[in-house]
XYZ file of C-alpha atoms in Angstrom:
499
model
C -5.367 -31.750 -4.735
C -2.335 -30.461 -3.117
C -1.651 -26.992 -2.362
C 0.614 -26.035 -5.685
C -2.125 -27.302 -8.169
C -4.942 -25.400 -5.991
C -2.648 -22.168 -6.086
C -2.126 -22.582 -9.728
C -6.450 -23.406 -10.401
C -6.892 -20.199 -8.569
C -4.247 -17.954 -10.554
C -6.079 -19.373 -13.767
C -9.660 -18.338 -12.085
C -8.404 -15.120 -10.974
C -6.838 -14.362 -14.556
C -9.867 -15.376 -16.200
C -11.637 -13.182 -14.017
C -9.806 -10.243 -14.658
C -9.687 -10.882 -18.280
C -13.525 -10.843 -18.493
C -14.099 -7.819 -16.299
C -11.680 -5.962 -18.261
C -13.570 -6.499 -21.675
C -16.959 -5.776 -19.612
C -15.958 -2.678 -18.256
C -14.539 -0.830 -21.642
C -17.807 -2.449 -23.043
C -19.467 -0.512 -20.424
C -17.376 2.706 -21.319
C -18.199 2.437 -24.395
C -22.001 2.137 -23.870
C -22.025 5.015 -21.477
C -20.886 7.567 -24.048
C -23.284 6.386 -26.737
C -26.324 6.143 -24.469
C -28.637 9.165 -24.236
C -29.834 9.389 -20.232
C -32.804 11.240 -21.643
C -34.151 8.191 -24.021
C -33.071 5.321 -21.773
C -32.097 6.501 -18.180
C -32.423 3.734 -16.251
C -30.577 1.465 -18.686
C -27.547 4.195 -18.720
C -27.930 4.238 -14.947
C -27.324 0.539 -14.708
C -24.395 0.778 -16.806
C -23.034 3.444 -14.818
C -23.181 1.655 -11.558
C -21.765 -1.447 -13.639
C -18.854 0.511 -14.570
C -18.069 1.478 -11.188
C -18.404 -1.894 -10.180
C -16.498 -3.474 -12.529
C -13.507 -1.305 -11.782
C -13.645 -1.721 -8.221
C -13.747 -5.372 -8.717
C -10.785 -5.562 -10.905
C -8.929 -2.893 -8.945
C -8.726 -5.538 -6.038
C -8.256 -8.817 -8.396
C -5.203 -7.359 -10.018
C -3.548 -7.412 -6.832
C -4.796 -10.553 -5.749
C -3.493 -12.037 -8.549
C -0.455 -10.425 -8.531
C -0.021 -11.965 -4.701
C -0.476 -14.998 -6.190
C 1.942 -15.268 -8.695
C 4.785 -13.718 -6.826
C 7.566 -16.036 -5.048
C 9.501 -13.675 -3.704
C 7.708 -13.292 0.091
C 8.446 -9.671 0.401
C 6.729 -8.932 -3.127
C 3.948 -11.026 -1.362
C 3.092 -9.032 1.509
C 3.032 -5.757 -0.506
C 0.646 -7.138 -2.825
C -1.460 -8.524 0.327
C -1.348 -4.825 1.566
C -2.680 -3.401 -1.680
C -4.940 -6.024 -1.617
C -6.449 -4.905 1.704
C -6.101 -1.255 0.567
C -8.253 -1.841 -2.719
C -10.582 -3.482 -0.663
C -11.115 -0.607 1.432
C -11.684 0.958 -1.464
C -14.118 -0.520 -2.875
C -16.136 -1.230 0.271
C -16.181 2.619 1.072
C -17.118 3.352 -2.984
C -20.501 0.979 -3.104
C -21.306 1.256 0.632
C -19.356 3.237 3.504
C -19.918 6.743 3.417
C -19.934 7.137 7.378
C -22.821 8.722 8.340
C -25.502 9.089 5.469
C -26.036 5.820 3.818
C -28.657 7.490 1.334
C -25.395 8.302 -0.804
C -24.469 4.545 -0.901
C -23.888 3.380 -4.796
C -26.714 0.236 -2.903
C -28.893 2.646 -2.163
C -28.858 4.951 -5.443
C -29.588 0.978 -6.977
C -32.131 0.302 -4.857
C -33.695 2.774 -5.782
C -33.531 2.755 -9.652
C -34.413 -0.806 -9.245
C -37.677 0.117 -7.936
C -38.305 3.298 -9.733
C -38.090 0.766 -13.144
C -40.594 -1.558 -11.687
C -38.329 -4.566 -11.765
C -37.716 -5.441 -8.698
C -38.521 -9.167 -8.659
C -38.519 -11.375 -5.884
C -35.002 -13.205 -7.111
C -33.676 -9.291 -7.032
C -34.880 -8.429 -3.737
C -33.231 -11.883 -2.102
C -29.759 -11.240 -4.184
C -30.094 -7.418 -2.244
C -31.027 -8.493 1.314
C -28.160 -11.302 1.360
C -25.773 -8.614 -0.084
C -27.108 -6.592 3.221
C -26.049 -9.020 5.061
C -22.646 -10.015 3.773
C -22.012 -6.174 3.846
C -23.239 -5.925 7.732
C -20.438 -8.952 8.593
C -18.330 -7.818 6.759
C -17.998 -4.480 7.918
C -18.314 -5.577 11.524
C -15.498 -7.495 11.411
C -12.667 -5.858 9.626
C -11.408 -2.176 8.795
C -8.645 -1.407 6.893
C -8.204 2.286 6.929
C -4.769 1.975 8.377
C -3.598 -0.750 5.643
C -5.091 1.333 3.168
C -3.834 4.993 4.863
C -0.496 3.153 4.516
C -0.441 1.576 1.326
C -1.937 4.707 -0.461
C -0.137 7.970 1.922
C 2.531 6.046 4.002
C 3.528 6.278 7.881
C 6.435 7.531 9.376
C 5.738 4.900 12.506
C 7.881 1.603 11.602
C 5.767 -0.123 14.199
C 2.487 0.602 11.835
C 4.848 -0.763 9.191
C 5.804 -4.217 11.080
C 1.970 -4.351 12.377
C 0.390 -3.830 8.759
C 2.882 -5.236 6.698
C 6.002 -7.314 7.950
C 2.903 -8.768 9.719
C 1.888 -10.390 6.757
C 3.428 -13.673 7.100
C 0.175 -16.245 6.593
C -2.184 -15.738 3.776
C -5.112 -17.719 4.574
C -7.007 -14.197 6.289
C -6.302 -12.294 3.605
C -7.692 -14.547 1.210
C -10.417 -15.187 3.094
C -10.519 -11.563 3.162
C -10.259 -11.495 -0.338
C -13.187 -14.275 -0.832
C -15.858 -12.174 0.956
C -14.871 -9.179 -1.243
C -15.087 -10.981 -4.190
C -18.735 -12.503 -3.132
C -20.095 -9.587 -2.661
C -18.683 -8.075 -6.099
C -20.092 -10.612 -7.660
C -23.668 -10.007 -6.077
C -23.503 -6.740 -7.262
C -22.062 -7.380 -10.521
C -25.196 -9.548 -11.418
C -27.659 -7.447 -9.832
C -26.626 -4.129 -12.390
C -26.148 -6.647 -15.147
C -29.537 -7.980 -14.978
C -30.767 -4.329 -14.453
C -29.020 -3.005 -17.496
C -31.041 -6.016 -19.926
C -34.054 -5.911 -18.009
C -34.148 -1.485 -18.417
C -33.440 -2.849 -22.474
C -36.103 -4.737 -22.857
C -39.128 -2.500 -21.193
C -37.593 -0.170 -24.092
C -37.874 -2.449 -26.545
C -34.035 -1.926 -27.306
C -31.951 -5.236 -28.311
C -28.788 -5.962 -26.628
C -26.943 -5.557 -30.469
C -28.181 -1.610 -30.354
C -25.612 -0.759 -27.556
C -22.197 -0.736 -28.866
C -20.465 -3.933 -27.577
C -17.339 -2.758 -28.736
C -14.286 -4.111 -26.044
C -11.835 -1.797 -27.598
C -11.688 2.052 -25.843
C -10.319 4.973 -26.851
C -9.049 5.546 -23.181
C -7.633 1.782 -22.893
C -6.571 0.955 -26.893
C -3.360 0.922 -29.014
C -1.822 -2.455 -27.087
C 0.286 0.163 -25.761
C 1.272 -1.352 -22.423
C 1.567 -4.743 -23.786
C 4.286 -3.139 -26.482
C 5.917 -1.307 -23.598
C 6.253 -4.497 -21.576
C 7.169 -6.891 -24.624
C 10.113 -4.285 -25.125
C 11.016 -4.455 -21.219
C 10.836 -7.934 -21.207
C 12.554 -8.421 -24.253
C 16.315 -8.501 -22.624
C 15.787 -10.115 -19.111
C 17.659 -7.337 -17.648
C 14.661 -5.629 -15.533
C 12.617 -8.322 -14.565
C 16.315 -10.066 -13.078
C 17.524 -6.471 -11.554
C 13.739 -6.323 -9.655
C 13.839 -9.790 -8.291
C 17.364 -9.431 -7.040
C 16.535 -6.213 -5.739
C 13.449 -7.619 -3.868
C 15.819 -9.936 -2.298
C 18.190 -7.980 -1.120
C 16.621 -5.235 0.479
C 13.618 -7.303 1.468
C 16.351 -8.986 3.824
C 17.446 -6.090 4.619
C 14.248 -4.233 5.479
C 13.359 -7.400 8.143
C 17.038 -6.618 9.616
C 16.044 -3.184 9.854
C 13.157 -3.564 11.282
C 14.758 -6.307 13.825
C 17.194 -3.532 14.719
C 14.529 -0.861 15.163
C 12.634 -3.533 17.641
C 15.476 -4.028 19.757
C 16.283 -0.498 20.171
C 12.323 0.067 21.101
C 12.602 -2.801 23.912
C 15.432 -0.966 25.074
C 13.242 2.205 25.338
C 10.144 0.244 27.098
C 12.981 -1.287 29.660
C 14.006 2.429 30.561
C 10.743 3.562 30.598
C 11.005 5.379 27.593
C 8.182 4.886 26.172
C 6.080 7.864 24.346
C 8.626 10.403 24.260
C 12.185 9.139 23.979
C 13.299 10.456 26.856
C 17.087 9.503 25.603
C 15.665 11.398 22.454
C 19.255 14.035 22.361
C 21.697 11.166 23.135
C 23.361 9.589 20.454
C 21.552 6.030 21.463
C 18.302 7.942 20.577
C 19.185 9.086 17.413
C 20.240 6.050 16.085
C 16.816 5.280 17.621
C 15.043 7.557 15.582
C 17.204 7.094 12.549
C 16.493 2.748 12.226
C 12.904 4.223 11.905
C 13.628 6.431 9.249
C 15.948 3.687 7.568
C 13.156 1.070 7.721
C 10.940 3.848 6.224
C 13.306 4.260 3.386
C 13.415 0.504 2.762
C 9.837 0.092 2.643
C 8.959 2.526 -0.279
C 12.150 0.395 -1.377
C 10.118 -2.703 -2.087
C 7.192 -0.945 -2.576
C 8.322 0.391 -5.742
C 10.083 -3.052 -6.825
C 7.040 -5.330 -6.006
C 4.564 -3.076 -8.118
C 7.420 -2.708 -10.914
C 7.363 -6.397 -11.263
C 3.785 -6.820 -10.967
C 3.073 -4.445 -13.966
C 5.520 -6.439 -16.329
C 3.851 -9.555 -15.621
C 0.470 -7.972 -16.724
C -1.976 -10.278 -19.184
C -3.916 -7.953 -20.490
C -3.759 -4.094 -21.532
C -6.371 -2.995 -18.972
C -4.626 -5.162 -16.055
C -1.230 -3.442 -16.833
C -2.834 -0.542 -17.106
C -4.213 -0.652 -13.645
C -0.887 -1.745 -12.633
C 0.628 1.548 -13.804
C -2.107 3.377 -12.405
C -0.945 1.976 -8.573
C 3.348 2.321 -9.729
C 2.439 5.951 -10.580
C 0.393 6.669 -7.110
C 3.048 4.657 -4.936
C 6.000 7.020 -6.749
C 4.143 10.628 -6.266
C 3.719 8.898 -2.422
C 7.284 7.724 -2.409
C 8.203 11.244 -3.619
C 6.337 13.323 -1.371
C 7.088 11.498 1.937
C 11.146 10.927 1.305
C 11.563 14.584 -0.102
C 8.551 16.462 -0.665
C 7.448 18.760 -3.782
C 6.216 21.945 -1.901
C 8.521 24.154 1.033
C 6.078 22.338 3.882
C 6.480 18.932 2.687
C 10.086 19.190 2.196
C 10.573 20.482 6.229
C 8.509 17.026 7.127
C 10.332 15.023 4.694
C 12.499 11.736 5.710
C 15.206 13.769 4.363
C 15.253 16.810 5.815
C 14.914 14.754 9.114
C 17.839 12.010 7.858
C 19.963 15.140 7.379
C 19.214 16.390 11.211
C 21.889 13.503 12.313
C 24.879 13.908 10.262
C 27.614 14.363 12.941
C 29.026 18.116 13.155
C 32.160 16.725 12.921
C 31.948 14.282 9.408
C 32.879 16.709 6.723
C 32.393 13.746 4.321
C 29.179 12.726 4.721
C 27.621 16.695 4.506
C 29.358 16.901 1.640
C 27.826 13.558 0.213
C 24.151 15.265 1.502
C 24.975 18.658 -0.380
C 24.787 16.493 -3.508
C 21.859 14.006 -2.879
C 19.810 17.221 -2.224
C 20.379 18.038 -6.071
C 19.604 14.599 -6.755
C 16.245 14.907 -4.509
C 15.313 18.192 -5.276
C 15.349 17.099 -9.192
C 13.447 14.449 -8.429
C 10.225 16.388 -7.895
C 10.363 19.083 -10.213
C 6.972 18.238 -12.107
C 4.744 19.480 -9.614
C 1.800 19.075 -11.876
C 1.809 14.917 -11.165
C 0.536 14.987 -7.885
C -2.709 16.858 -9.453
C -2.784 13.700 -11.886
C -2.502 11.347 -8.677
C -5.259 12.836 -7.208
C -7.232 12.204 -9.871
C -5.860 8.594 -10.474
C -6.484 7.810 -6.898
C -9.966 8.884 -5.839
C -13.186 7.358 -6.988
C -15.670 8.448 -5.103
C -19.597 7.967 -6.289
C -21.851 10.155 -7.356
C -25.597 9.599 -7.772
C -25.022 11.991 -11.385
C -21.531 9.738 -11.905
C -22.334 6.328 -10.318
C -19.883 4.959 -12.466
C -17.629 8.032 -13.480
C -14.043 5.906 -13.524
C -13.774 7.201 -17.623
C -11.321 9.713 -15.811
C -9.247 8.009 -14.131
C -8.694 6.135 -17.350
C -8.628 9.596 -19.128
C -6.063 10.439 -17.074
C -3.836 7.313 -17.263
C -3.787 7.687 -21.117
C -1.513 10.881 -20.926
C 1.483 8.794 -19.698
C 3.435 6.974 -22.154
C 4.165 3.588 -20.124
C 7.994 3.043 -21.566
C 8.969 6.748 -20.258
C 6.994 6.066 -16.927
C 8.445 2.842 -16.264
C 12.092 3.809 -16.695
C 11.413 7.101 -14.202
C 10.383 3.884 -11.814
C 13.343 2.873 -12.178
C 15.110 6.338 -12.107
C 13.714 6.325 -8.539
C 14.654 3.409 -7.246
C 18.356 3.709 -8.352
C 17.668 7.548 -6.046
C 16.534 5.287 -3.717
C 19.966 2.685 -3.571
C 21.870 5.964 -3.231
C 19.187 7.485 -0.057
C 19.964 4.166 1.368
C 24.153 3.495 0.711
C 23.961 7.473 2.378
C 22.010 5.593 5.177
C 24.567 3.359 5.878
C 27.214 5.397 5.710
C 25.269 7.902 8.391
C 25.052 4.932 10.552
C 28.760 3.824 10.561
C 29.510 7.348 11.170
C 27.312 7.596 14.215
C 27.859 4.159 15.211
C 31.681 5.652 16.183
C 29.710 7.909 18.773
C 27.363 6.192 19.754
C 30.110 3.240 21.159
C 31.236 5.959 23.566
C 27.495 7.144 24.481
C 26.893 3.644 25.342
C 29.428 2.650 27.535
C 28.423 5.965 29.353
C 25.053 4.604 29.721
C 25.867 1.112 30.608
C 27.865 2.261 33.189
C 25.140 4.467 34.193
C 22.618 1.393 34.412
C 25.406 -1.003 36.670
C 25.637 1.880 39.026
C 21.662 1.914 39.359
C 20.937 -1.688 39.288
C 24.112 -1.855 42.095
C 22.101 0.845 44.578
C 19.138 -0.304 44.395
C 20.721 -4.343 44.983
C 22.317 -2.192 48.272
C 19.037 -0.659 49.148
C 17.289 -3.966 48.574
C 20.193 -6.042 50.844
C 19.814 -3.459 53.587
C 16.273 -2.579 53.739
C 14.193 -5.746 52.521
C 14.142 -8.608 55.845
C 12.059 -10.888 53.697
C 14.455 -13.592 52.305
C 11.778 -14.514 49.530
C 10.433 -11.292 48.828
C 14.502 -9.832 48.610
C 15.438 -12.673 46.394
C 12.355 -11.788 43.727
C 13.328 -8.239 43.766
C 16.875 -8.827 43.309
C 16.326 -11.542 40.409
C 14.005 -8.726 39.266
C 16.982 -6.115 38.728
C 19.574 -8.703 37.501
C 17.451 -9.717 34.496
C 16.255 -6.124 33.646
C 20.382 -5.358 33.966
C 21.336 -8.031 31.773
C 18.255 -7.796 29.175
C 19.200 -3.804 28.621
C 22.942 -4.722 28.491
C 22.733 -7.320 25.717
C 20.251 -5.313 23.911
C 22.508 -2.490 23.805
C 25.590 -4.652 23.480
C 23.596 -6.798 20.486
C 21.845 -3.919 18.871
């Protein structure tokens, strides 16, 4: 089999997958709102933790499966990021709660399990190889700064090269992805069976619990209207995959930029604190960083746009929507900020700190992207929704509470959500054209500040050669030192010279 048809087998698994979670789970809502805790507890416990596992498990397949499909490279590694960020997710929801592991949705099962009386022997294997998969699996990998990043951003472009640029093979994060999924699946069986089993010793039939796959919170085929409309002219799904092109090339040129200017900066010893930090060379320094920041929310915003209109199924876009809707309140918040103290952190208040005194133009140009930004987060009542869309944390009395975040997601009409996507990312084109133009304009500087500090370098490298000639009798020893200097020389030269 070669490796298109296996690619294409798996996209078909994966979509299958997601299609029957996404039934199971609404099932699931459904159940838990017409199942009285007091007459059947354990049975509405089971369903609870099924709900919560369900969700986690399709959280992290929607991704997957959006990696999969994409051809576009830099759509790729965003998707591989969320992948590893839903992971993280999901791993800290049914297991890690640092210290007290009493709190763990395993544990809270466990329990019920054997508080039913049906804990057979097939259960207690299935629980002790989950154990174990968990134990490896949490030995081996943590992805708090993937998911930190993916879900709250980073104002370090070296995290963002690390966790993201980074991404250039799949094979770990599949493999990644295949552990997650095993242990899902564990799980998945283990509060199926527990759910029937809890029916039977109450003598209720599978047909008494509503098996209804519609919901109230998930219904109407209202994202797969919104995305037949969008889709209907090939306008968007064109713009976003031109887009991704584009300024995925030009986020790797940014970040190549950024990496030379950093080598420069280890070569002078720079390191830590720039040192050169209120010369124009560190500036520009500073500002690549903030360009390659801008970039990145950039293609963020494009690769989860696209992913959402090639959605299957109403829950799957509606997840979708869920992560476009946390990625643009995160977006939001770290470019301009929607309180006074995010604002004086922002990439923009910080982008504006390097306008030259002396380019009238381009302070004029920032006077009116602040009344572009600052409109830009006037509803300040979103990020109290993306709070709520975001965290799922369990709860022995809510095992499998994620009716909220579904709750929640039904207040947003997708059309009107999905065009202030797009409102953003044309902000975005203008944050970055003002980007370029900054550069250009500091570029005219920072040609002067340079030649100041090459010459600064050839008069350093050419003492210590003289200090070297006169004081070093060693012929080898002198020739190593000098060969030493001449390459550091030339390697900061054509760095600067190249940058």
């Amino acid at each position: 089999m070669g490796k298109e048809e296996f690619i294409s087998r798996l996209i078909d698994s994966m979509q299958t997958t997601v299609d029957t979670l996404s039934k199971e789970v609404l099932m699931a809502i459904n159940r838990n709102e017409v199942m009285l805790k007091e007459k059947a507890f354990s049975a509405y416990a089971f369903n609870a933790c099924l709900m919560g596992v369900d969700f986690v498990y399709i959280n992290v397949s929607i991704s997957a499966l959006a990696a999969l499909k994409a051809d576009n490279e830099h759509a790729k590694r965003y998707h591989w990021k969320n992948v590893v960020a839903g992971i993280s997710e999901g791993i800290k929801y049914i297991y890690t709660f640092k210290e007290n592991e009493k709190k763990t949705l395993i544990r809270y099962l466990t329990t019920i399990l054997n508080d039913s009386g049906i804990m057979i022997p097939e259960i207690t294997v299935s629980l002790s190889v989950l154990q174990d998969l968990l134990d490896k699996f949490t030995a081996n990998w943590d992805g708090k700064d993937m998911r930190d990043i993916a879900l709250h951003y980073d104002k370090s472009t070296e995290k963002l090269i690390k966790e993201t640029v980074g991404i250039t093979d799949e094979e770990p994060y599949a493999s990644l992805l295949s552990d997650y999924l095993q242990i899902m699946n564990i799980l998945h069986s283990i509060c199926m069976y527990g759910f029937i089993q809890s029916l039977i010793n109450r003598n209720l039939s599978f047909n008494d619990i509503l098996q209804n796959e519609t919901s109230r919170y998930v219904g109407n085929d209202k994202h797969k209207k919104a995305i037949h409309a969008l889709l209907k002219e090939d306008k968007f799904k064109t713009a976003i995959e031109e887009n991704l092109e584009e300024y995925g090339k030009r986020f790797l040129n940014s970040c190549s930029i950024f990496k030379k200017l950093h080598k420069v900066n280890e070569l002078l010893g720079c390191e830590g604190k720039l040192k050169l930090s209120n010369t124009h060379f560190g500036k520009l320094y500073k500002l690549h960083n903030l360009y390659s920041l801008v970039l990145y929310s950039m293609l963020d915003l494009l690769s989860i746009t696209d992913s959402y209109l090639s959605s299957k199924t109403e829950l799957e876009a509606a997840l979708n929507m869920r992560y476009f809707l946390i990625v643009k309140t995160s977006v939001l918040t770290h470019i301009v900020g929607y309180t006074e103290k995010e604002a004086s952190i922002s990439l923009w208040n910080e982008i504006k700190g390097f306008i030259p005194e002396s380019d009238s133009q381009l302070h004029d140009m920032a006077v009116t992207m602040d009344s572009y930004l600052r409109e830009s987060v006037k509803d300040q009542n979103i990020k109290r929704k993306r709070a709520k869309l975001l965290h799922l944390s369990f709860s022995k009395n809510k095992p499998g509470d994620v009716k909220e975040i579904l709750s929640v997601l039904d207040t947003f009409d997708p059309l009107s959500e999905f065009y202030k996507v797009l409102d953003l990312i044309k902000l975005l084109v203008k944050v970055i054209k003002f980007l370029d133009s900054l550069i250009v304009s500091m570029d005219k500087e920072v040609t002067i500040e340079n030649q100041k500090l090459l010459d600064k370098i050839r008069c350093m490298s050419s003492s210590l050669r003289d200090m070297i000639e006169c004081n070093v009798k060693d012929k080898v020893l002198k020739e190593e030192l000098l060969t030493s200097i001449n390459d550091n020389e030339f390697k900061i030269i054509d760095l600067l010279n190249n940058r």
